């Protein structure tokens, strides 16, 4: 049995399940301060005999195994969680292998194994919610370099009729600054959920998302793109994204039928927690391999 945590800015979803991503129990814990939230997380998992725990966390996080601060949350605006040593705390509590990756990488893994990209060895999972982030599976593996990708903070061409300054605390009018949920609310004066019938809102949203997708497609050429997160629950934005993307791509490369290529998550709200179970299983397998290679 494996444990999984989808650590978000407002809530932690904890679950136990098997290596095939099947969840048997789950619990939702509010994200307050580490001392409080982690005490509840640990007592939830203590009820079970676990082989490993996988974490898909909000970030940025340190995923560089060579780094002295590996396993920490790093520069999050949630001050109580800044520099929180996530992996260390779980290791101390359970003495089991801990898989640790970004929430969006976990979601990409979940979707690739069981969701809308099942059976494909590459996909891109993008969340448009409080922030914008993306995780990629490339050649069957999560894409990671020196650190994890931060695809939500790319620069996009501003719409000539959009005077909004942008909301990213680091870059102002990067993609997240122009198109995440808080930017929509700030620009239009209302939450996205109340703007459902405003064609101009979703056309502008699609204009920015399509630009980002073109860049991701040109750089990664994923076999499927999954658009998740609260904002993408506005399904009317999808056709508009297809239209803008077609116009931008201008037939330069051939793409699959867009309505099958750019889709909603197959696992609904469970992409991240399911992927975190797979992260736990991967951590377990890596540990077994390490122990046998080192004859421990
Ligand atoms: P988080 O990114 O914090 O994990 P969400 O993916 O739900 O959580 O994103 C929250 C953001 O998405 C908020 O800015 C909210 O206004 C917006 N949002 C959530 N649900 C919807 C919806 N159905 N339609 C439009 N915007 C939404
Ligand atoms: Zn930014």
PDB file of C-alpha atoms and ligand atoms in Angstrom:
ATOM      1  CA  UNK A   1       0.000   0.000   0.000  1.00  0.00           C
ATOM      2  CA  UNK A   2       1.213   3.482  -0.888  1.00  0.00           C
ATOM      3  CA  UNK A   3       0.500   6.945   0.430  1.00  0.00           C
ATOM      4  CA  UNK A   4      -0.049  10.046  -1.687  1.00  0.00           C
ATOM      5  CA  UNK A   5      -0.236  13.749  -0.919  1.00  0.00           C
ATOM      6  CA  UNK A   6      -1.429  16.431  -3.278  1.00  0.00           C
ATOM      7  CA  UNK A   7      -0.196  19.502  -1.456  1.00  0.00           C
ATOM      8  CA  UNK A   8      -1.994  22.650  -2.547  1.00  0.00           C
ATOM      9  CA  UNK A   9      -2.126  26.217  -1.307  1.00  0.00           C
ATOM     10  CA  UNK A  10      -5.614  25.826   0.172  1.00  0.00           C
ATOM     11  CA  UNK A  11      -5.815  22.113   0.917  1.00  0.00           C
ATOM     12  CA  UNK A  12      -3.820  18.920   1.175  1.00  0.00           C
ATOM     13  CA  UNK A  13      -5.442  15.837  -0.310  1.00  0.00           C
ATOM     14  CA  UNK A  14      -4.053  12.693   1.315  1.00  0.00           C
ATOM     15  CA  UNK A  15      -4.810   9.238  -0.017  1.00  0.00           C
ATOM     16  CA  UNK A  16      -3.747   5.634   0.207  1.00  0.00           C
ATOM     17  CA  UNK A  17      -3.945   3.172  -2.635  1.00  0.00           C
ATOM     18  CA  UNK A  18      -2.049   0.754  -4.836  1.00  0.00           C
ATOM     19  CA  UNK A  19       0.683   0.999  -7.461  1.00  0.00           C
ATOM     20  CA  UNK A  20      -1.960   1.099 -10.199  1.00  0.00           C
ATOM     21  CA  UNK A  21      -3.228   4.444  -8.948  1.00  0.00           C
ATOM     22  CA  UNK A  22      -6.366   2.991  -7.352  1.00  0.00           C
ATOM     23  CA  UNK A  23      -7.299   5.064  -4.302  1.00  0.00           C
ATOM     24  CA  UNK A  24      -8.910   3.277  -1.365  1.00  0.00           C
ATOM     25  CA  UNK A  25      -9.059   5.989   1.304  1.00  0.00           C
ATOM     26  CA  UNK A  26      -8.671   9.726   1.245  1.00  0.00           C
ATOM     27  CA  UNK A  27      -8.798  12.750   3.504  1.00  0.00           C
ATOM     28  CA  UNK A  28      -8.716  16.479   2.869  1.00  0.00           C
ATOM     29  CA  UNK A  29      -6.784  18.695   5.287  1.00  0.00           C
ATOM     30  CA  UNK A  30      -6.773  22.502   5.122  1.00  0.00           C
ATOM     31  CA  UNK A  31      -3.429  24.157   4.411  1.00  0.00           C
ATOM     32  CA  UNK A  32      -2.685  26.328   7.421  1.00  0.00           C
ATOM     33  CA  UNK A  33       0.812  26.292   8.911  1.00  0.00           C
ATOM     34  CA  UNK A  34       3.192  23.328   8.532  1.00  0.00           C
ATOM     35  CA  UNK A  35       3.061  22.333  12.224  1.00  0.00           C
ATOM     36  CA  UNK A  36      -0.718  22.015  12.122  1.00  0.00           C
ATOM     37  CA  UNK A  37      -1.245  20.627   8.627  1.00  0.00           C
ATOM     38  CA  UNK A  38       1.609  18.119   8.811  1.00  0.00           C
ATOM     39  CA  UNK A  39       0.499  16.804  12.211  1.00  0.00           C
ATOM     40  CA  UNK A  40      -2.829  15.851  10.641  1.00  0.00           C
ATOM     41  CA  UNK A  41      -1.155  14.455   7.520  1.00  0.00           C
ATOM     42  CA  UNK A  42       1.128  12.264   9.594  1.00  0.00           C
ATOM     43  CA  UNK A  43      -1.643  10.950  11.841  1.00  0.00           C
ATOM     44  CA  UNK A  44      -3.724  10.066   8.754  1.00  0.00           C
ATOM     45  CA  UNK A  45      -0.914   7.982   7.254  1.00  0.00           C
ATOM     46  CA  UNK A  46       0.045   6.398  10.585  1.00  0.00           C
ATOM     47  CA  UNK A  47      -3.168   4.354  10.344  1.00  0.00           C
ATOM     48  CA  UNK A  48      -1.675   2.380   7.459  1.00  0.00           C
ATOM     49  CA  UNK A  49       1.279   0.141   6.721  1.00  0.00           C
ATOM     50  CA  UNK A  50       2.865   2.006   3.808  1.00  0.00           C
ATOM     51  CA  UNK A  51       5.713   1.070   1.446  1.00  0.00           C
ATOM     52  CA  UNK A  52       6.355   4.661   0.360  1.00  0.00           C
ATOM     53  CA  UNK A  53       4.729   8.084   0.090  1.00  0.00           C
ATOM     54  CA  UNK A  54       4.522  10.263  -3.022  1.00  0.00           C
ATOM     55  CA  UNK A  55       4.099  14.027  -2.860  1.00  0.00           C
ATOM     56  CA  UNK A  56       2.932  16.348  -5.623  1.00  0.00           C
ATOM     57  CA  UNK A  57       3.475  19.778  -4.133  1.00  0.00           C
ATOM     58  CA  UNK A  58       2.791  23.422  -4.881  1.00  0.00           C
ATOM     59  CA  UNK A  59       6.063  25.178  -5.405  1.00  0.00           C
ATOM     60  CA  UNK A  60       8.554  26.146  -6.423  1.00  0.00           C
ATOM     61  CA  UNK A  61      10.251  23.190  -4.781  1.00  0.00           C
ATOM     62  CA  UNK A  62      13.772  21.808  -4.734  1.00  0.00           C
ATOM     63  CA  UNK A  63      13.835  18.565  -6.747  1.00  0.00           C
ATOM     64  CA  UNK A  64      17.573  18.498  -7.369  1.00  0.00           C
ATOM     65  CA  UNK A  65      18.862  15.365  -5.622  1.00  0.00           C
ATOM     66  CA  UNK A  66      22.341  16.906  -5.387  1.00  0.00           C
ATOM     67  CA  UNK A  67      21.112  19.981  -3.596  1.00  0.00           C
ATOM     68  CA  UNK A  68      21.505  20.334   0.192  1.00  0.00           C
ATOM     69  CA  UNK A  69      17.948  21.650   0.292  1.00  0.00           C
ATOM     70  CA  UNK A  70      16.480  18.808  -1.802  1.00  0.00           C
ATOM     71  CA  UNK A  71      12.904  18.094  -0.781  1.00  0.00           C
ATOM     72  CA  UNK A  72      12.136  21.607   0.442  1.00  0.00           C
ATOM     73  CA  UNK A  73       9.455  23.998  -0.680  1.00  0.00           C
ATOM     74  CA  UNK A  74      11.467  27.073  -1.694  1.00  0.00           C
ATOM     75  CA  UNK A  75      10.277  30.572  -2.615  1.00  0.00           C
ATOM     76  CA  UNK A  76       6.530  30.246  -2.141  1.00  0.00           C
ATOM     77  CA  UNK A  77       4.531  33.386  -1.350  1.00  0.00           C
ATOM     78  CA  UNK A  78       2.917  31.315   1.468  1.00  0.00           C
ATOM     79  CA  UNK A  79       5.422  32.503   4.041  1.00  0.00           C
ATOM     80  CA  UNK A  80       4.789  29.804   6.659  1.00  0.00           C
ATOM     81  CA  UNK A  81       5.775  27.185   4.063  1.00  0.00           C
ATOM     82  CA  UNK A  82       8.866  28.913   2.727  1.00  0.00           C
ATOM     83  CA  UNK A  83      11.906  26.605   3.094  1.00  0.00           C
ATOM     84  CA  UNK A  84       9.694  23.904   4.610  1.00  0.00           C
ATOM     85  CA  UNK A  85      11.689  20.612   4.494  1.00  0.00           C
ATOM     86  CA  UNK A  86       8.821  18.455   3.210  1.00  0.00           C
ATOM     87  CA  UNK A  87      10.773  15.275   2.444  1.00  0.00           C
ATOM     88  CA  UNK A  88      12.808  15.451   5.655  1.00  0.00           C
ATOM     89  CA  UNK A  89       9.687  15.743   7.819  1.00  0.00           C
ATOM     90  CA  UNK A  90       8.036  12.754   6.113  1.00  0.00           C
ATOM     91  CA  UNK A  91      11.239  10.676   6.226  1.00  0.00           C
ATOM     92  CA  UNK A  92      11.597  11.326   9.939  1.00  0.00           C
ATOM     93  CA  UNK A  93       7.988  10.347  10.585  1.00  0.00           C
ATOM     94  CA  UNK A  94       7.881   7.190   8.430  1.00  0.00           C
ATOM     95  CA  UNK A  95      11.436   6.056   7.510  1.00  0.00           C
ATOM     96  CA  UNK A  96      10.135   5.111   4.064  1.00  0.00           C
ATOM     97  CA  UNK A  97      11.046   6.231   0.542  1.00  0.00           C
ATOM     98  CA  UNK A  98       9.453   9.578  -0.329  1.00  0.00           C
ATOM     99  CA  UNK A  99       8.714  10.576  -3.930  1.00  0.00           C
ATOM    100  CA  UNK A 100       8.693  14.335  -4.362  1.00  0.00           C
ATOM    101  CA  UNK A 101       7.695  16.391  -7.380  1.00  0.00           C
ATOM    102  CA  UNK A 102       5.555  19.338  -8.415  1.00  0.00           C
ATOM    103  CA  UNK A 103       1.762  19.146  -8.306  1.00  0.00           C
ATOM    104  CA  UNK A 104       1.607  19.560 -12.077  1.00  0.00           C
ATOM    105  CA  UNK A 105       4.228  16.896 -12.737  1.00  0.00           C
ATOM    106  CA  UNK A 106       2.240  14.530 -10.543  1.00  0.00           C
ATOM    107  CA  UNK A 107      -0.899  15.417 -12.498  1.00  0.00           C
ATOM    108  CA  UNK A 108       0.886  14.851 -15.822  1.00  0.00           C
ATOM    109  CA  UNK A 109       1.991  11.426 -14.594  1.00  0.00           C
ATOM    110  CA  UNK A 110      -1.523  10.545 -13.416  1.00  0.00           C
ATOM    111  CA  UNK A 111      -3.026  11.583 -16.756  1.00  0.00           C
ATOM    112  CA  UNK A 112      -0.375   9.684 -18.717  1.00  0.00           C
ATOM    113  CA  UNK A 113      -0.897   6.474 -16.763  1.00  0.00           C
ATOM    114  CA  UNK A 114      -4.638   6.523 -16.301  1.00  0.00           C
ATOM    115  CA  UNK A 115      -6.270   9.616 -17.692  1.00  0.00           C
ATOM    116  CA  UNK A 116      -6.642  11.465 -20.975  1.00  0.00           C
ATOM    117  CA  UNK A 117      -3.129  10.539 -22.137  1.00  0.00           C
ATOM    118  CA  UNK A 118      -3.292   6.894 -21.097  1.00  0.00           C
ATOM    119  CA  UNK A 119      -1.009   4.739 -23.213  1.00  0.00           C
ATOM    120  CA  UNK A 120       0.956   7.710 -24.564  1.00  0.00           C
ATOM    121  CA  UNK A 121       4.621   8.165 -23.695  1.00  0.00           C
ATOM    122  CA  UNK A 122       4.338  11.930 -23.796  1.00  0.00           C
ATOM    123  CA  UNK A 123       1.863  14.530 -22.676  1.00  0.00           C
ATOM    124  CA  UNK A 124       1.651  17.971 -21.208  1.00  0.00           C
ATOM    125  CA  UNK A 125      -0.609  18.804 -18.263  1.00  0.00           C
ATOM    126  CA  UNK A 126      -1.350  22.471 -17.684  1.00  0.00           C
ATOM    127  CA  UNK A 127      -3.284  23.926 -14.799  1.00  0.00           C
ATOM    128  CA  UNK A 128      -4.894  27.337 -15.050  1.00  0.00           C
ATOM    129  CA  UNK A 129      -6.030  28.125 -11.530  1.00  0.00           C
ATOM    130  CA  UNK A 130      -4.615  30.370  -8.806  1.00  0.00           C
ATOM    131  CA  UNK A 131      -1.415  30.156 -10.825  1.00  0.00           C
ATOM    132  CA  UNK A 132      -0.434  28.602 -14.106  1.00  0.00           C
ATOM    133  CA  UNK A 133       1.901  25.639 -14.169  1.00  0.00           C
ATOM    134  CA  UNK A 134       2.619  22.687 -16.372  1.00  0.00           C
ATOM    135  CA  UNK A 135       4.193  19.282 -16.090  1.00  0.00           C
ATOM    136  CA  UNK A 136       5.418  17.177 -18.958  1.00  0.00           C
ATOM    137  CA  UNK A 137       5.927  13.497 -19.551  1.00  0.00           C
ATOM    138  CA  UNK A 138       8.587  12.978 -22.219  1.00  0.00           C
ATOM    139  CA  UNK A 139       9.654   9.503 -23.321  1.00  0.00           C
ATOM    140  CA  UNK A 140       7.587   8.041 -20.483  1.00  0.00           C
ATOM    141  CA  UNK A 141       9.383  10.119 -17.839  1.00  0.00           C
ATOM    142  CA  UNK A 142       8.679  13.381 -16.090  1.00  0.00           C
ATOM    143  CA  UNK A 143      10.648  16.194 -17.610  1.00  0.00           C
ATOM    144  CA  UNK A 144      13.218  17.526 -15.193  1.00  0.00           C
ATOM    145  CA  UNK A 145      16.484  19.321 -15.722  1.00  0.00           C
ATOM    146  CA  UNK A 146      18.447  21.204 -13.149  1.00  0.00           C
ATOM    147  CA  UNK A 147      15.110  21.951 -11.537  1.00  0.00           C
ATOM    148  CA  UNK A 148      11.501  21.503 -12.579  1.00  0.00           C
ATOM    149  CA  UNK A 149      10.044  23.460 -15.500  1.00  0.00           C
ATOM    150  CA  UNK A 150       8.049  26.615 -14.732  1.00  0.00           C
ATOM    151  CA  UNK A 151       6.019  26.878 -17.898  1.00  0.00           C
ATOM    152  CA  UNK A 152       3.424  29.252 -16.474  1.00  0.00           C
ATOM    153  CA  UNK A 153       5.856  32.139 -16.379  1.00  0.00           C
ATOM    154  CA  UNK A 154       6.699  32.379 -20.069  1.00  0.00           C
ATOM    155  CA  UNK A 155       6.211  35.664 -21.864  1.00  0.00           C
ATOM    156  CA  UNK A 156       3.328  36.100 -24.276  1.00  0.00           C
ATOM    157  CA  UNK A 157       2.459  38.846 -26.756  1.00  0.00           C
ATOM    158  CA  UNK A 158       0.014  41.215 -25.163  1.00  0.00           C
ATOM    159  CA  UNK A 159      -3.347  41.746 -26.856  1.00  0.00           C
ATOM    160  CA  UNK A 160      -3.366  45.263 -28.351  1.00  0.00           C
ATOM    161  CA  UNK A 161      -6.652  46.043 -26.559  1.00  0.00           C
ATOM    162  CA  UNK A 162      -5.620  44.674 -23.160  1.00  0.00           C
ATOM    163  CA  UNK A 163      -4.292  47.415 -20.888  1.00  0.00           C
ATOM    164  CA  UNK A 164      -4.184  45.155 -17.795  1.00  0.00           C
ATOM    165  CA  UNK A 165      -0.765  45.411 -16.154  1.00  0.00           C
ATOM    166  CA  UNK A 166      -0.489  41.787 -15.045  1.00  0.00           C
ATOM    167  CA  UNK A 167      -0.478  40.148 -11.633  1.00  0.00           C
ATOM    168  CA  UNK A 168       2.634  38.017 -11.356  1.00  0.00           C
ATOM    169  CA  UNK A 169       4.648  39.294  -8.364  1.00  0.00           C
ATOM    170  CA  UNK A 170       7.856  38.316 -10.162  1.00  0.00           C
ATOM    171  CA  UNK A 171       7.238  39.209 -13.820  1.00  0.00           C
ATOM    172  CA  UNK A 172       4.066  41.287 -14.017  1.00  0.00           C
ATOM    173  CA  UNK A 173       2.635  40.374 -17.399  1.00  0.00           C
ATOM    174  CA  UNK A 174       3.951  36.849 -17.914  1.00  0.00           C
ATOM    175  CA  UNK A 175       1.375  34.201 -18.895  1.00  0.00           C
ATOM    176  CA  UNK A 176       0.356  33.589 -15.274  1.00  0.00           C
ATOM    177  CA  UNK A 177       0.224  37.325 -14.638  1.00  0.00           C
ATOM    178  CA  UNK A 178      -2.199  37.820 -17.537  1.00  0.00           C
ATOM    179  CA  UNK A 179      -4.268  34.644 -17.592  1.00  0.00           C
ATOM    180  CA  UNK A 180      -4.475  32.869 -14.199  1.00  0.00           C
ATOM    181  CA  UNK A 181      -7.680  33.062 -12.132  1.00  0.00           C
ATOM    182  CA  UNK A 182      -6.611  36.048  -9.987  1.00  0.00           C
ATOM    183  CA  UNK A 183      -5.658  38.017 -13.134  1.00  0.00           C
ATOM    184  CA  UNK A 184      -9.097  37.383 -14.633  1.00  0.00           C
ATOM    185  CA  UNK A 185     -10.745  38.570 -11.437  1.00  0.00           C
ATOM    186  CA  UNK A 186      -8.518  41.638 -11.197  1.00  0.00           C
ATOM    187  CA  UNK A 187      -8.931  42.646 -14.841  1.00  0.00           C
ATOM    188  CA  UNK A 188     -12.697  42.172 -15.105  1.00  0.00           C
ATOM    189  CA  UNK A 189     -13.692  42.924 -11.494  1.00  0.00           C
ATOM    190  CA  UNK A 190     -15.353  39.544 -10.916  1.00  0.00           C
ATOM    191  CA  UNK A 191     -14.368  35.939 -10.415  1.00  0.00           C
ATOM    192  CA  UNK A 192     -14.194  33.848 -13.572  1.00  0.00           C
ATOM    193  CA  UNK A 193     -17.044  31.649 -12.447  1.00  0.00           C
ATOM    194  CA  UNK A 194     -19.384  34.672 -12.634  1.00  0.00           C
ATOM    195  CA  UNK A 195     -18.172  35.689 -16.080  1.00  0.00           C
ATOM    196  CA  UNK A 196     -19.286  32.535 -17.887  1.00  0.00           C
ATOM    197  CA  UNK A 197     -21.419  34.341 -20.498  1.00  0.00           C
ATOM    198  CA  UNK A 198     -18.853  37.053 -21.295  1.00  0.00           C
ATOM    199  CA  UNK A 199     -17.491  36.147 -24.717  1.00  0.00           C
ATOM    200  CA  UNK A 200     -14.810  38.855 -24.564  1.00  0.00           C
ATOM    201  CA  UNK A 201     -13.397  37.427 -21.326  1.00  0.00           C
ATOM    202  CA  UNK A 202     -12.914  33.932 -22.708  1.00  0.00           C
ATOM    203  CA  UNK A 203     -11.717  35.080 -26.084  1.00  0.00           C
ATOM    204  CA  UNK A 204      -8.924  37.060 -24.424  1.00  0.00           C
ATOM    205  CA  UNK A 205      -8.152  34.115 -22.133  1.00  0.00           C
ATOM    206  CA  UNK A 206      -7.955  31.820 -25.171  1.00  0.00           C
ATOM    207  CA  UNK A 207      -5.711  34.328 -26.955  1.00  0.00           C
ATOM    208  CA  UNK A 208      -3.096  34.026 -24.205  1.00  0.00           C
ATOM    209  CA  UNK A 209      -3.455  30.286 -23.606  1.00  0.00           C
ATOM    210  CA  UNK A 210      -3.148  29.562 -27.344  1.00  0.00           C
ATOM    211  CA  UNK A 211       0.118  31.493 -27.544  1.00  0.00           C
ATOM    212  CA  UNK A 212       1.519  29.465 -24.673  1.00  0.00           C
ATOM    213  CA  UNK A 213       0.351  26.229 -26.265  1.00  0.00           C
ATOM    214  CA  UNK A 214       2.059  27.115 -29.531  1.00  0.00           C
ATOM    215  CA  UNK A 215       5.352  27.542 -27.690  1.00  0.00           C
ATOM    216  CA  UNK A 216       4.947  24.325 -25.729  1.00  0.00           C
ATOM    217  CA  UNK A 217       4.083  22.477 -28.951  1.00  0.00           C
ATOM    218  CA  UNK A 218       7.089  23.884 -30.803  1.00  0.00           C
ATOM    219  CA  UNK A 219       9.457  23.053 -27.956  1.00  0.00           C
ATOM    220  CA  UNK A 220       8.123  19.723 -26.666  1.00  0.00           C
ATOM    221  CA  UNK A 221       5.768  18.414 -29.327  1.00  0.00           C
ATOM    222  CA  UNK A 222       3.680  16.528 -26.767  1.00  0.00           C
ATOM    223  CA  UNK A 223       1.374  13.775 -27.983  1.00  0.00           C
ATOM    224  CA  UNK A 224      -1.546  15.202 -26.001  1.00  0.00           C
ATOM    225  CA  UNK A 225      -2.226  18.393 -24.054  1.00  0.00           C
ATOM    226  CA  UNK A 226      -4.452  18.395 -20.997  1.00  0.00           C
ATOM    227  CA  UNK A 227      -5.883  21.641 -19.694  1.00  0.00           C
ATOM    228  CA  UNK A 228      -6.951  21.453 -16.052  1.00  0.00           C
ATOM    229  CA  UNK A 229      -7.449  23.820 -13.118  1.00  0.00           C
ATOM    230  CA  UNK A 230     -10.476  25.844 -12.060  1.00  0.00           C
ATOM    231  CA  UNK A 231     -10.416  28.334 -14.930  1.00  0.00           C
ATOM    232  CA  UNK A 232     -10.476  25.571 -17.534  1.00  0.00           C
ATOM    233  CA  UNK A 233     -13.815  24.400 -16.125  1.00  0.00           C
ATOM    234  CA  UNK A 234     -15.173  27.116 -18.427  1.00  0.00           C
ATOM    235  CA  UNK A 235     -15.467  24.656 -21.279  1.00  0.00           C
ATOM    236  CA  UNK A 236     -16.502  27.360 -23.758  1.00  0.00           C
ATOM    237  CA  UNK A 237     -12.885  28.510 -23.800  1.00  0.00           C
ATOM    238  CA  UNK A 238     -11.720  25.357 -25.609  1.00  0.00           C
ATOM    239  CA  UNK A 239     -13.163  26.113 -29.092  1.00  0.00           C
ATOM    240  CA  UNK A 240     -11.778  29.607 -28.797  1.00  0.00           C
ATOM    241  CA  UNK A 241      -8.323  28.213 -27.943  1.00  0.00           C
ATOM    242  CA  UNK A 242      -8.499  25.963 -31.039  1.00  0.00           C
ATOM    243  CA  UNK A 243      -9.363  28.941 -33.256  1.00  0.00           C
ATOM    244  CA  UNK A 244      -6.543  31.117 -31.934  1.00  0.00           C
ATOM    245  CA  UNK A 245      -4.046  28.275 -32.045  1.00  0.00           C
ATOM    246  CA  UNK A 246      -4.894  27.429 -35.671  1.00  0.00           C
ATOM    247  CA  UNK A 247      -4.462  31.042 -36.634  1.00  0.00           C
ATOM    248  CA  UNK A 248      -1.144  31.346 -34.797  1.00  0.00           C
ATOM    249  CA  UNK A 249       0.277  28.053 -36.115  1.00  0.00           C
ATOM    250  CA  UNK A 250      -0.748  29.014 -39.650  1.00  0.00           C
ATOM    251  CA  UNK A 251      -0.417  25.389 -40.846  1.00  0.00           C
ATOM    252  CA  UNK A 252       3.327  25.395 -40.154  1.00  0.00           C
ATOM    253  CA  UNK A 253       3.260  21.925 -38.606  1.00  0.00           C
ATOM    254  CA  UNK A 254       0.547  19.320 -38.812  1.00  0.00           C
ATOM    255  CA  UNK A 255      -1.330  18.589 -35.617  1.00  0.00           C
ATOM    256  CA  UNK A 256      -3.930  16.029 -34.634  1.00  0.00           C
ATOM    257  CA  UNK A 257      -7.582  17.090 -34.627  1.00  0.00           C
ATOM    258  CA  UNK A 258      -7.472  19.828 -31.994  1.00  0.00           C
ATOM    259  CA  UNK A 259     -10.572  18.713 -30.098  1.00  0.00           C
ATOM    260  CA  UNK A 260      -8.834  15.361 -29.496  1.00  0.00           C
ATOM    261  CA  UNK A 261      -5.387  16.846 -28.988  1.00  0.00           C
ATOM    262  CA  UNK A 262      -6.178  19.533 -26.408  1.00  0.00           C
ATOM    263  CA  UNK A 263      -8.565  18.104 -23.848  1.00  0.00           C
ATOM    264  CA  UNK A 264      -9.854  18.245 -20.263  1.00  0.00           C
ATOM    265  CA  UNK A 265      -8.355  15.929 -17.625  1.00  0.00           C
ATOM    266  CA  UNK A 266      -9.524  12.334 -17.913  1.00  0.00           C
ATOM    267  CA  UNK A 267      -9.275  11.948 -14.130  1.00  0.00           C
ATOM    268  CA  UNK A 268     -11.321  15.063 -13.308  1.00  0.00           C
ATOM    269  CA  UNK A 269      -9.993  16.501 -10.058  1.00  0.00           C
ATOM    270  CA  UNK A 270      -7.920  13.387  -9.300  1.00  0.00           C
ATOM    271  CA  UNK A 271      -5.014  13.770 -11.747  1.00  0.00           C
ATOM    272  CA  UNK A 272      -2.636  15.085  -9.072  1.00  0.00           C
ATOM    273  CA  UNK A 273      -3.477  12.668  -6.266  1.00  0.00           C
ATOM    274  CA  UNK A 274      -3.414   9.690  -8.649  1.00  0.00           C
ATOM    275  CA  UNK A 275      -0.051  10.798 -10.016  1.00  0.00           C
ATOM    276  CA  UNK A 276       1.252  11.171  -6.456  1.00  0.00           C
ATOM    277  CA  UNK A 277       0.467   7.488  -5.865  1.00  0.00           C
ATOM    278  CA  UNK A 278       2.616   6.686  -8.899  1.00  0.00           C
ATOM    279  CA  UNK A 279       5.352   8.917  -7.455  1.00  0.00           C
ATOM    280  CA  UNK A 280       5.210   6.803  -4.281  1.00  0.00           C
ATOM    281  CA  UNK A 281       5.532   3.627  -6.311  1.00  0.00           C
ATOM    282  CA  UNK A 282       8.474   5.063  -8.275  1.00  0.00           C
ATOM    283  CA  UNK A 283      10.202   6.054  -5.020  1.00  0.00           C
ATOM    284  CA  UNK A 284       9.714   2.531  -3.707  1.00  0.00           C
ATOM    285  CA  UNK A 285      11.142   0.949  -6.883  1.00  0.00           C
ATOM    286  CA  UNK A 286      14.120   3.316  -6.901  1.00  0.00           C
ATOM    287  CA  UNK A 287      14.822   2.447  -3.296  1.00  0.00           C
ATOM    288  CA  UNK A 288      14.736  -1.298  -4.001  1.00  0.00           C
ATOM    289  CA  UNK A 289      17.083  -0.762  -6.963  1.00  0.00           C
ATOM    290  CA  UNK A 290      19.447   1.376  -4.878  1.00  0.00           C
ATOM    291  CA  UNK A 291      19.548  -1.180  -2.062  1.00  0.00           C
ATOM    292  CA  UNK A 292      20.267  -4.082  -4.401  1.00  0.00           C
ATOM    293  CA  UNK A 293      22.897  -2.191  -6.431  1.00  0.00           C
ATOM    294  CA  UNK A 294      24.669  -1.220  -3.245  1.00  0.00           C
ATOM    295  CA  UNK A 295      24.194  -4.682  -1.708  1.00  0.00           C
ATOM    296  CA  UNK A 296      22.588  -3.238   1.410  1.00  0.00           C
TER     297      UNK A 296
HETATM  298  P1  LIG B   1      -5.737  26.060  -7.158  1.00  0.00           P
HETATM  299  O1  LIG B   1      -5.062  26.571  -8.402  1.00  0.00           O
HETATM  300  O2  LIG B   1      -5.633  27.030  -6.024  1.00  0.00           O
HETATM  301  O3  LIG B   1      -5.344  24.678  -6.794  1.00  0.00           O
HETATM  302  P2  LIG B   1      -8.176  26.078  -8.730  1.00  0.00           P
HETATM  303  O4  LIG B   1      -7.609  25.282  -9.838  1.00  0.00           O
HETATM  304  O5  LIG B   1      -9.613  25.818  -8.349  1.00  0.00           O
HETATM  305  O6  LIG B   1      -7.328  25.939  -7.409  1.00  0.00           O
HETATM  306  O7  LIG B   1      -8.020  27.588  -9.117  1.00  0.00           O
HETATM  307  C1  LIG B   1      -8.603  28.637  -8.418  1.00  0.00           C
HETATM  308  C2  LIG B   1      -8.768  29.817  -9.369  1.00  0.00           C
HETATM  309  O8  LIG B   1      -9.569  29.412 -10.484  1.00  0.00           O
HETATM  310  C3  LIG B   1      -9.451  31.009  -8.739  1.00  0.00           C
HETATM  311  O9  LIG B   1      -8.845  32.193  -9.233  1.00  0.00           O
HETATM  312  C4  LIG B   1     -10.886  30.879  -9.201  1.00  0.00           C
HETATM  313  O10 LIG B   1     -11.521  32.133  -9.332  1.00  0.00           O
HETATM  314  C5  LIG B   1     -10.755  30.208 -10.546  1.00  0.00           C
HETATM  315  N1  LIG B   1     -11.875  29.289 -10.789  1.00  0.00           N
HETATM  316  C6  LIG B   1     -12.199  28.206 -10.044  1.00  0.00           C
HETATM  317  N2  LIG B   1     -13.287  27.592 -10.546  1.00  0.00           N
HETATM  318  C7  LIG B   1     -13.646  28.299 -11.649  1.00  0.00           C
HETATM  319  C8  LIG B   1     -14.681  28.165 -12.616  1.00  0.00           C
HETATM  320  N3  LIG B   1     -15.575  27.182 -12.547  1.00  0.00           N
HETATM  321  N4  LIG B   1     -14.725  29.073 -13.608  1.00  0.00           N
HETATM  322  C9  LIG B   1     -13.832  30.063 -13.686  1.00  0.00           C
HETATM  323  N5  LIG B   1     -12.832  30.255 -12.811  1.00  0.00           N
HETATM  324  C10 LIG B   1     -12.736  29.384 -11.802  1.00  0.00           C
HETATM  325 ZN1  LIG B   2       5.545  35.179 -13.683  1.00  0.00          ZN
END
